Amino acid sequence: MTHDVHIIGGGLAGSEAAWQLGRRGYKVRLSEMRGTGERSPAHQTDALAELVCSNSFRSDDDEKNAVGLLHHEMRQLGSLVMTAAAEAQVPAGSALAVDRDVFSASVEARLAALPNVEVVRERVDALPPSGMTIVATGPLTAEALAGSIGTATGADSLAFFDAIAPIVYHETIDMGVCWMASRWDKGETKDYINCPMNREQYLAFHQGLIDGEKTTFKEWEANTPYFDGCMPIEVMAARGVDTLRFGPMKPVGLDDPRTGRWPYAVVQLRQDNKLGTIWNMVGFQTKLKHAEQVRLFRTIPGLEQAEFARLGGLHRNTFLNSPELLDRQLRLKSAPHVRFAGQITGCEGYVESSAVGLVAGMMAAAELAGRTWTPPPSTTALGALLSHITGDAEASSYQPMNVNFGLFPPLHDVKKKQRKEAYTSRAKADLGAWLGESLLAAV
Ligand SMILES: Cc1cc2nc3c(=O)[nH]c(=O)nc-3n(C[C@H](O)[C@H](O)[C@H](O)COP(=O)(O)OP(=O)(O)OC[C@H]3O[C@@H](n4cnc5c(N)ncnc54)[C@H](O)[C@@H]3O)c2cc1C
């Protein structure tokens, strides 16, 4: 069968993209390397859309939770993953959890029922030079293809490990304690939020990093190379009590406006999105357990009430510097016949990867129909995530991201307690209007 679109990778994103194209009548070749004797280090089966670890799609609460809202929006757009999840659902309170075998079987059966989707068990080793392509090979993209992608994007723009520093919601930072400044007041703008520490606070914090419980690397991640710029903060702390004060917690050139002096140590936060709603803790990539991170980082002056949009981590993870490399339609700017989808774009998690697969399929379908697909507004979960990936995130510090309300245009006028419901009801209204306007039903 000749095809309209070649999708590489039959994981969550690739399966979802194939469904979106196939049900609109386009011919799809879906290449999946599992089934040929090849497997990534994390996959255990040859099934399409395998869930490699947890069996949960996280919260299904579409009134107070950003990922629950994303479920809702995906259902509105006829998501294969959400349909299969409903069929495979197992009890898990307010979370959406599934029997993973039933889930994958449902995805496979639904794709098999589309005569224009051909699943081919083959490993693809190079980006096709022409023809509409969607690359959805995930965080563990096979080596040869990763090399080919690296050649197309420039090696510096394709990462093989993430080094995630925690991200804090701006509104939860105590600006009565912290202050805005750049080191030595360089530049016209005061770009960093600075959290000051005295000697006692620093020593206690340093000890907390040393003693804190860490997650371990998986066997196949054990040789994780620590690049100079992304060594875990606790590894740096273990090198000596003052190492951090000469590294990411350096106070030099930062006058605390309340004392007129440099503090003993400083934690700096840098803006992480255009909206200014989320800020990342500079140099704080870590393998501390999540609960430990929350406990310890809330001992930092000014972060006592901090809420985290994302906690730190370090994993093997192939992903692109998407804000720089991709256009708003997820196409490689330098080779627009290639579109990326799923976790390789720098979103994180089953749901987000599926969602980006869904929109990639819709974008490709619109392109084949000679139309440009207008993305949903950034007030929706889909729109917010897509905007973040395709340009709104800070490219210089780009790291994988879950969907969260920090990506949404803020609603400052609404009381904090009511804000989550306000975000979700605005999103639902705006998605409804977008669905009406974009004549999606006709595509
Ligand atoms: C160890 C581990 C644990 C994780 N745990 C969780 C979790 O608990 N919860 C969660 O939400 N997320 C988790 N994730 C993240 C999750 O795996 C991803 O978010 C999600 O699977 C990404 O979907 P995807 O479709 O982009 O990639 P994948 O689901 O990985 O699919 C990519 C597919 O491409 C295939 N492929 C790769 N290279 C080639 C090639 N060259 N040719 C042909 N086929 C190829 C692979 O075999 C795979 O089937 C975990 C990731 C890892 C690595």
Short mmCIF file of C-alpha atoms in Angstrom, two decimals, residues 62-248:
data_model
loop_
_atom_site.label_atom_id
_atom_site.label_comp_id
_atom_site.label_asym_id
_atom_site.label_seq_id
_atom_site.Cartn_x
_atom_site.Cartn_y
_atom_site.Cartn_z
CA ASP A 62 -11.37 17.59 34.70
CA GLU A 63 -12.52 20.32 37.08
CA LYS A 64 -9.47 20.81 39.25
CA ASN A 65 -6.59 19.05 37.55
CA ALA A 66 -4.69 19.97 34.38
CA VAL A 67 -4.07 16.37 33.30
CA GLY A 68 -7.74 15.51 33.95
CA LEU A 69 -8.65 18.48 31.76
CA LEU A 70 -6.34 17.13 29.06
CA HIS A 71 -8.21 13.78 29.22
CA HIS A 72 -11.46 15.67 28.72
CA GLU A 73 -10.12 17.61 25.72
CA MET A 74 -8.69 14.47 24.13
CA ARG A 75 -12.06 12.75 24.49
CA GLN A 76 -13.68 15.71 22.75
CA LEU A 77 -11.30 15.17 19.83
CA GLY A 78 -11.98 11.45 19.50
CA SER A 79 -8.79 10.17 21.10
CA LEU A 80 -7.94 6.51 20.53
CA VAL A 81 -5.92 6.39 23.77
CA MET A 82 -8.82 7.73 25.84
CA THR A 83 -11.27 5.32 24.19
CA ALA A 84 -8.99 2.34 24.80
CA ALA A 85 -8.36 3.54 28.38
CA ALA A 86 -12.11 3.61 29.04
CA GLU A 87 -12.38 0.05 27.78
CA ALA A 88 -9.43 -1.12 29.92
CA GLN A 89 -10.21 0.93 33.06
CA VAL A 90 -9.58 -0.59 36.49
CA PRO A 91 -10.67 0.98 39.83
CA ALA A 92 -8.20 3.65 41.01
CA GLY A 93 -10.21 6.33 42.83
CA SER A 94 -10.12 9.60 40.94
CA ALA A 95 -7.25 8.43 38.74
CA LEU A 96 -7.66 6.80 35.35
CA ALA A 97 -5.80 3.49 35.56
CA VAL A 98 -5.98 0.60 33.13
CA ASP A 99 -5.21 -3.05 32.63
CA ARG A 100 -2.19 -2.51 30.38
CA ASP A 101 -2.70 -5.66 28.28
CA VAL A 102 -6.37 -4.90 27.64
CA PHE A 103 -5.40 -1.31 26.84
CA SER A 104 -2.79 -2.25 24.23
CA ALA A 105 -5.05 -4.91 22.75
CA SER A 106 -7.81 -2.34 22.36
CA VAL A 107 -5.45 0.12 20.61
CA GLU A 108 -4.26 -2.64 18.27
CA ALA A 109 -7.77 -3.86 17.48
CA ARG A 110 -9.04 -0.37 16.68
CA LEU A 111 -6.10 0.36 14.38
CA ALA A 112 -6.45 -3.06 12.74
CA ALA A 113 -10.07 -2.21 11.96
CA LEU A 114 -8.91 0.70 9.80
CA PRO A 115 -8.02 -0.81 6.41
CA ASN A 116 -5.93 2.23 5.45
CA VAL A 117 -3.54 1.87 8.42
CA GLU A 118 -0.75 -0.62 7.78
CA VAL A 119 1.34 -1.62 10.79
CA VAL A 120 4.79 -2.71 9.65
CA ARG A 121 7.20 -4.30 12.08
CA GLU A 122 10.48 -2.69 11.05
CA ARG A 123 13.16 -0.51 12.55
CA VAL A 124 13.71 2.74 10.68
CA ASP A 125 17.32 3.90 10.78
CA ALA A 126 17.19 7.26 9.02
CA LEU A 127 14.77 10.14 8.57
CA PRO A 128 13.03 9.68 5.22
CA PRO A 129 14.40 12.29 2.76
CA SER A 130 10.90 13.13 1.49
CA GLY A 131 7.23 12.33 2.03
CA MET A 132 5.09 13.40 4.98
CA THR A 133 6.56 11.79 8.07
CA ILE A 134 5.70 11.78 11.77
CA VAL A 135 8.51 10.70 14.10
CA ALA A 136 7.09 9.34 17.37
CA THR A 137 9.93 7.14 18.58
CA GLY A 138 9.79 8.32 22.17
CA PRO A 139 12.30 8.75 24.97
CA LEU A 140 14.24 5.64 23.95
CA THR A 141 14.54 6.22 20.21
CA ALA A 142 16.76 3.56 18.63
CA GLU A 143 20.35 4.64 18.17
CA ALA A 144 20.70 4.85 14.38
CA LEU A 145 17.57 6.95 13.97
CA ALA A 146 18.61 9.18 16.86
CA GLY A 147 21.91 9.70 15.01
CA SER A 148 20.04 10.64 11.84
CA ILE A 149 17.81 13.07 13.78
CA GLY A 150 20.92 14.55 15.42
CA THR A 151 22.44 15.13 11.99
CA ALA A 152 19.29 16.94 10.84
CA THR A 153 18.92 19.07 13.97
CA GLY A 154 22.52 19.57 15.04
CA ALA A 155 23.83 17.36 17.83
CA ASP A 156 23.42 20.09 20.48
CA SER A 157 19.69 20.24 19.86
CA LEU A 158 18.98 16.58 20.60
CA ALA A 159 19.42 15.46 24.20
CA PHE A 160 19.81 11.86 25.36
CA PHE A 161 19.30 12.55 29.06
CA ASP A 162 17.09 15.04 30.77
CA ALA A 163 18.39 16.99 33.74
CA ILE A 164 15.29 18.45 35.25
CA ALA A 165 15.46 21.21 37.83
CA PRO A 166 12.30 21.79 39.88
CA ILE A 167 9.89 24.44 38.61
CA VAL A 168 7.96 26.67 40.98
CA TYR A 169 4.72 28.57 40.41
CA HIS A 170 5.61 32.25 40.61
CA GLU A 171 2.59 33.13 42.73
CA THR A 172 3.81 30.81 45.50
CA ILE A 173 7.20 32.52 45.91
CA ASP A 174 7.43 34.95 48.84
CA MET A 175 8.76 38.11 47.20
CA GLY A 176 8.92 39.74 50.63
CA VAL A 177 11.93 37.50 51.25
CA CYS A 178 13.31 37.05 47.72
CA TRP A 179 14.29 39.83 45.36
CA MET A 180 14.81 40.31 41.64
CA ALA A 181 18.34 41.00 40.43
CA SER A 182 21.01 39.93 37.99
CA ARG A 183 24.53 39.31 39.28
CA TRP A 184 26.48 42.59 39.55
CA ASP A 185 23.27 44.26 38.31
CA LYS A 186 24.41 43.38 34.80
CA GLY A 187 22.04 44.02 31.92
CA GLU A 188 19.08 46.35 31.86
CA THR A 189 16.71 43.90 33.48
CA LYS A 190 16.65 42.14 36.82
CA ASP A 191 16.27 38.63 35.46
CA TYR A 192 16.56 36.31 38.47
CA ILE A 193 14.57 35.74 41.61
CA ASN A 194 17.10 35.38 44.42
CA CYS A 195 16.44 33.51 47.67
CA PRO A 196 19.00 34.46 50.34
CA MET A 197 20.50 32.06 52.89
CA ASN A 198 22.56 32.74 55.97
CA ARG A 199 25.38 30.40 57.03
CA GLU A 200 23.24 28.33 59.36
CA GLN A 201 20.51 27.86 56.78
CA TYR A 202 23.05 26.93 54.13
CA LEU A 203 24.80 24.32 56.28
CA ALA A 204 21.48 22.70 57.21
CA PHE A 205 20.42 22.70 53.58
CA HIS A 206 23.73 21.22 52.47
CA GLN A 207 23.37 18.43 55.00
CA GLY A 208 19.80 17.83 53.84
CA LEU A 209 21.05 17.28 50.28
CA ILE A 210 23.65 14.78 51.47
CA ASP A 211 21.25 12.88 53.72
CA GLY A 212 18.15 13.03 51.49
CA GLU A 213 16.81 9.82 50.03
CA LYS A 214 17.64 9.50 46.31
CA THR A 215 16.10 7.49 43.49
CA THR A 216 18.44 5.04 41.82
CA PHE A 217 19.21 4.76 38.14
CA LYS A 218 17.72 1.86 36.23
CA GLU A 219 20.31 -0.72 35.27
CA TRP A 220 20.49 0.53 31.67
CA GLU A 221 20.83 4.13 32.82
CA ALA A 222 23.71 3.39 35.18
CA ASN A 223 26.34 4.90 32.96
CA THR A 224 24.56 8.22 32.86
CA PRO A 225 27.11 10.77 31.82
CA TYR A 226 26.96 13.85 34.04
CA PHE A 227 27.69 16.74 31.73
CA ASP A 228 29.30 19.67 33.48
CA GLY A 229 26.17 21.74 33.25
CA CYS A 230 23.77 19.13 34.60
CA MET A 231 25.38 17.34 37.52
CA PRO A 232 22.79 16.55 40.22
CA ILE A 233 22.88 19.12 42.99
CA GLU A 234 23.41 16.43 45.66
CA VAL A 235 26.42 15.02 43.76
CA MET A 236 27.91 18.50 43.72
CA ALA A 237 27.13 18.93 47.43
CA ALA A 238 28.95 15.68 48.22
CA ARG A 239 32.15 17.12 46.76
CA GLY A 240 32.60 19.55 49.62
CA VAL A 241 30.68 21.85 51.89
CA ASP A 242 31.50 24.95 49.86
CA THR A 243 31.20 23.51 46.36
CA LEU A 244 27.66 24.81 45.92
CA ARG A 245 28.64 28.28 47.16
CA PHE A 246 31.13 28.42 44.33
CA GLY A 247 28.62 26.92 41.90
CA PRO A 248 24.85 27.32 41.55
#
